[in-house]
Coordinates of C-alpha atoms in Angstrom, one line a residue:
M1 CA 130.4 94.6 87.8
S2 CA 126.7 93.8 87.2
D3 CA 125.5 90.3 87.1
P4 CA 125.5 88.6 83.6
F5 CA 121.8 87.7 83.9
P6 CA 118.7 89.4 85.3
A7 CA 117.0 88.1 88.5
P8 CA 113.7 86.4 87.7
S9 CA 110.6 87.2 89.7
L10 CA 109.0 84.0 91.1
A11 CA 105.7 83.5 92.8
A12 CA 104.2 80.2 94.2
V13 CA 100.5 80.0 93.6
P14 CA 98.2 77.3 95.0
G15 CA 98.6 74.0 93.2
R16 CA 102.0 74.8 91.7
R17 CA 104.1 75.3 94.8
R18 CA 106.3 72.1 94.3
A19 CA 106.7 72.9 90.6
T20 CA 107.8 76.4 91.6
L21 CA 110.6 75.0 93.8
D22 CA 111.6 72.8 90.9
L23 CA 111.7 75.9 88.7
A24 CA 113.9 77.7 91.3
R25 CA 116.4 74.8 91.2
E26 CA 116.5 75.1 87.4
I27 CA 117.0 78.8 87.6
E28 CA 119.9 78.3 89.9
N29 CA 121.4 75.5 87.7
R30 CA 121.3 77.9 84.7
G31 CA 123.5 80.4 86.4
F32 CA 121.0 83.2 87.3
P33 CA 122.3 85.2 90.2
R34 CA 119.1 85.9 92.2
I35 CA 115.4 85.2 92.5
Y36 CA 113.0 87.7 94.0
C37 CA 109.5 86.9 95.2
P38 CA 106.8 89.5 94.8
S39 CA 103.9 90.2 97.2
L40 CA 101.7 87.9 95.1
A41 CA 101.0 84.9 97.3
D42 CA 103.3 84.4 100.3
G43 CA 106.8 85.5 99.5
V44 CA 108.1 84.9 103.0
S45 CA 107.1 81.3 103.0
L46 CA 108.5 80.8 99.5
C47 CA 111.8 82.3 100.6
G48 CA 111.8 79.8 103.5
A49 CA 111.4 77.0 101.1
L50 CA 114.1 78.4 98.7
A51 CA 116.5 78.3 101.6
Q52 CA 116.2 74.5 101.6
A53 CA 115.6 73.9 97.9
T54 CA 118.6 75.8 96.6
R55 CA 122.3 75.9 97.5
R56 CA 124.0 78.9 96.0
I57 CA 121.5 81.5 94.5
R58 CA 120.6 84.6 96.4
F59 CA 116.9 85.3 96.9
G60 CA 114.5 87.6 98.7
T61 CA 111.1 89.2 99.0
N62 CA 110.4 92.0 96.6
I63 CA 108.4 93.2 98.3
Q64 CA 106.8 92.1 101.6
P65 CA 104.1 94.6 102.8
I66 CA 105.0 95.6 106.4
Y67 CA 101.4 95.7 107.7
T68 CA 100.4 92.1 107.2
R69 CA 102.2 90.5 110.2
H70 CA 103.4 91.6 113.6
V71 CA 107.0 92.9 113.5
Q72 CA 108.1 90.2 115.9
D73 CA 106.8 87.5 113.6
F74 CA 108.6 89.2 110.7
A75 CA 111.9 89.4 112.7
Q76 CA 111.8 85.7 113.7
A77 CA 110.9 84.6 110.1
A78 CA 113.5 86.8 108.4
S79 CA 116.3 85.7 110.8
F80 CA 115.4 82.0 110.4
I81 CA 115.6 82.2 106.6
H82 CA 118.8 84.2 106.8
E83 CA 120.4 81.7 109.1
T84 CA 119.2 78.5 107.3
S85 CA 120.1 79.9 103.9
G86 CA 123.7 80.8 104.9
G87 CA 123.1 84.5 104.5
R88 CA 121.6 84.4 101.0
F89 CA 118.3 86.1 101.9
D90 CA 117.3 89.8 101.3
F91 CA 114.3 91.0 103.2
G92 CA 112.6 93.4 100.8
I93 CA 109.9 95.4 102.4
G94 CA 107.5 98.2 101.5
V95 CA 104.1 99.8 102.4
S96 CA 102.4 98.4 99.3
H97 CA 99.4 100.5 98.2
A98 CA 96.4 101.9 100.1
P99 CA 93.8 100.1 98.0
A100 CA 95.5 96.7 98.4
M101 CA 95.7 97.2 102.2
E102 CA 92.1 98.4 102.4
R103 CA 90.9 95.2 100.8
L104 CA 92.6 93.4 103.8
G105 CA 91.0 95.8 106.3
I106 CA 94.3 97.4 107.1
A107 CA 94.6 101.2 107.6
A108 CA 98.0 102.2 106.3
G109 CA 99.8 105.2 107.8
K110 CA 102.4 107.6 106.5
P111 CA 104.9 105.6 104.3
L112 CA 108.1 107.2 105.5
A113 CA 107.3 107.2 109.2
D114 CA 105.9 103.7 109.1
I115 CA 108.9 102.3 107.3
R116 CA 111.3 104.0 109.6
R117 CA 109.4 102.7 112.7
F118 CA 109.1 99.2 111.2
V119 CA 112.9 98.9 110.6
A120 CA 113.7 100.2 114.0
D121 CA 111.2 97.8 115.7
L122 CA 112.4 94.9 113.6
K123 CA 116.0 95.5 114.7
A124 CA 114.9 95.8 118.3
V125 CA 113.0 92.4 118.6
P126 CA 114.8 90.5 121.3
R127 CA 116.2 87.0 120.7
A128 CA 115.4 87.0 117.0
G129 CA 118.9 86.3 115.9
E130 CA 120.9 87.9 113.1
L131 CA 118.8 89.7 110.6
P132 CA 119.3 89.7 106.8
R133 CA 120.0 92.7 104.6
I134 CA 116.9 94.9 104.5
V135 CA 115.9 96.4 101.1
L136 CA 113.3 99.1 100.8
A137 CA 110.8 99.5 98.0
A138 CA 111.2 103.1 96.7
L139 CA 110.2 105.4 93.9
R140 CA 110.8 109.0 94.9
R141 CA 113.6 111.0 96.6
R142 CA 112.6 110.8 100.2
M143 CA 112.2 107.0 100.3
I144 CA 115.5 106.6 98.4
R145 CA 117.2 108.7 101.0
L146 CA 115.5 106.7 103.8
A147 CA 116.7 103.4 102.2
E148 CA 120.3 104.7 102.3
E149 CA 119.8 105.8 105.9
V150 CA 118.2 102.7 107.5
A151 CA 118.6 99.8 105.0
G152 CA 121.1 98.0 102.8
G153 CA 119.5 98.6 99.5
L154 CA 116.4 99.7 97.5
V155 CA 114.3 98.4 94.7
F156 CA 112.2 100.2 92.2
A157 CA 109.1 98.6 90.6
N158 CA 108.2 99.7 87.0
G159 CA 110.8 102.5 87.3
A160 CA 111.4 104.7 84.3
R161 CA 114.9 103.8 83.1
S162 CA 115.4 107.3 81.6
H163 CA 114.9 108.8 85.1
M164 CA 117.3 106.5 86.9
A165 CA 120.3 108.8 86.7
T166 CA 118.2 111.4 88.6
S167 CA 117.1 108.8 91.1
R168 CA 120.7 107.5 91.5
G169 CA 121.9 111.1 92.1
V170 CA 119.9 111.2 95.4
L171 CA 122.4 108.7 96.9
G172 CA 125.8 109.4 98.3
S173 CA 128.8 108.3 96.3
A174 CA 129.4 105.2 98.4
S175 CA 125.9 103.9 97.9
R176 CA 125.7 105.1 94.3
D177 CA 129.0 103.7 93.1
G178 CA 130.0 101.0 95.6
D179 CA 129.1 97.3 95.7
G180 CA 127.7 97.3 99.2
F181 CA 124.4 99.0 98.6
F182 CA 121.9 96.9 96.5
I183 CA 119.8 98.7 93.9
G184 CA 117.3 96.9 91.7
N185 CA 114.4 97.5 89.3
M186 CA 111.5 95.2 88.7
I187 CA 110.9 95.4 85.0
P188 CA 107.7 93.8 83.5
T189 CA 108.9 91.8 80.6
V190 CA 107.2 89.9 77.8
V191 CA 109.3 87.9 75.3
S192 CA 107.4 87.4 72.1
D193 CA 107.9 87.9 68.4
D194 CA 104.4 89.4 68.3
V195 CA 105.4 92.9 69.4
A196 CA 101.9 94.2 69.5
A197 CA 100.7 91.4 71.7
A198 CA 103.7 91.9 74.0
K199 CA 103.0 95.6 74.4
A200 CA 99.3 95.0 75.0
R201 CA 100.2 92.5 77.8
N202 CA 102.5 95.0 79.5
R203 CA 99.9 97.8 79.2
R204 CA 97.4 95.6 80.9
T205 CA 99.9 94.8 83.7
L206 CA 100.7 98.5 84.3
A207 CA 97.3 100.0 83.8
S208 CA 96.4 99.2 87.5
Y209 CA 99.6 100.9 88.6
A210 CA 98.7 104.0 86.6
A211 CA 95.5 104.2 88.7
L212 CA 97.6 104.7 91.8
P213 CA 98.3 108.3 92.8
N214 CA 101.9 107.6 94.0
Y215 CA 102.8 106.0 90.7
R216 CA 101.3 108.8 88.7
A217 CA 103.3 111.3 90.8
Y218 CA 106.5 109.4 90.2
W219 CA 105.9 109.1 86.4
K220 CA 105.1 112.8 86.2
E221 CA 108.4 113.5 87.9
A222 CA 110.0 111.2 85.3
G223 CA 108.7 113.3 82.4
Y224 CA 105.4 111.7 81.6
G225 CA 103.1 114.5 82.8
E226 CA 101.0 114.5 79.6
E227 CA 100.4 110.7 79.8
M228 CA 99.5 110.9 83.5
A229 CA 97.1 113.8 82.9
G230 CA 95.3 111.7 80.3
V231 CA 95.1 108.8 82.8
E232 CA 93.6 111.1 85.4
A233 CA 91.0 112.4 83.0
A234 CA 90.1 108.8 82.0
L235 CA 89.8 107.8 85.7
A236 CA 87.6 110.8 86.4
I237 CA 84.9 109.4 84.1
R238 CA 85.7 105.8 85.0
D239 CA 87.0 105.1 81.5
F240 CA 89.3 102.3 82.5
E241 CA 90.0 101.2 78.9
G242 CA 91.0 104.8 78.3
V243 CA 93.7 104.5 80.9
S244 CA 95.6 101.9 78.8
R245 CA 95.2 104.1 75.7
C246 CA 97.0 106.9 77.5
L247 CA 100.1 104.7 78.2
R248 CA 101.9 105.6 75.0
D249 CA 104.7 103.6 73.4
R250 CA 107.5 105.9 74.6
W251 CA 106.4 105.4 78.2
L252 CA 106.0 101.7 77.8
A253 CA 109.5 101.3 76.3
D254 CA 110.9 103.2 79.3
T255 CA 109.2 101.2 82.0
T256 CA 108.9 97.7 80.5
L257 CA 110.8 95.3 78.1
F258 CA 109.0 93.5 75.3
G259 CA 109.7 91.9 71.9
S260 CA 111.9 89.1 70.6
A261 CA 114.4 87.4 72.9
A262 CA 117.2 89.3 71.2
K263 CA 115.4 92.6 71.7
V264 CA 114.8 92.0 75.4
R265 CA 118.4 90.8 75.8
E266 CA 119.6 94.1 74.3
G267 CA 117.4 96.0 76.7
I268 CA 118.8 94.1 79.7
E269 CA 122.4 94.6 78.6
A270 CA 121.8 98.3 78.0
W271 CA 120.3 98.7 81.5
C272 CA 123.2 96.8 83.1
T273 CA 125.8 98.8 81.2
F274 CA 124.2 102.1 82.3
S275 CA 123.4 101.2 85.9
R276 CA 125.7 98.5 87.1
W277 CA 122.6 97.5 89.1
T278 CA 121.0 94.1 89.5
N279 CA 117.9 93.7 87.4
C280 CA 114.7 92.1 88.7
V281 CA 112.6 91.1 85.7

């Protein structure tokens, strides 16, 4: 059975960190099943604080780029959070995106090879202690298969819900239909009775993702080739406002949730009914 509520995404930005922990306790008290921390700010540190600030709720990074710390440091931190939280922590990892890493002066390698090596090295760190469940950020078939091979789950970000049956079909029946393998989807969500404003906000959020080649390849695979061709034409002439115009309503309704509280709730319930997967919103 899927959880009755989605899992909120929570980030702690400077000046609001104590307030973020207060919010986490409120999320737990209201019965939400999970909290996931995006790569914005320091998700690992936030998860360490959540281990102490909460008592029941499960939480995790979603995702932590693998290149920003030494693997030994990651292993020690992940094991510490896992142990002190009583096993409530998921270590969600991914390669992030080349432009984001380049801004940090990091040269990323081949995603599949780097993730495979990182997971193996993480598990081989001596005297780190028991590790938490590892969850891989994934979009396309090969990373989905790798998640099933080396990890305990996978999470999409901005995944096209109409394409999820195809993505799910990559997995074996035990992972696809059982309860032991975690599968989630980060869904950008705006709750507002002003539908036009809600759609505009989601378009702004996802326009930067549409500029990334790996996302465009995924959305082409999901049936949005025309939209992505328009994006590429706009990028070629540096028409960044044109990128947003290419993200049509049918694509937006498939990758995000927006509108009134009732409308968003319907979208979450439909997703849960179809997928039996935990939602990360």
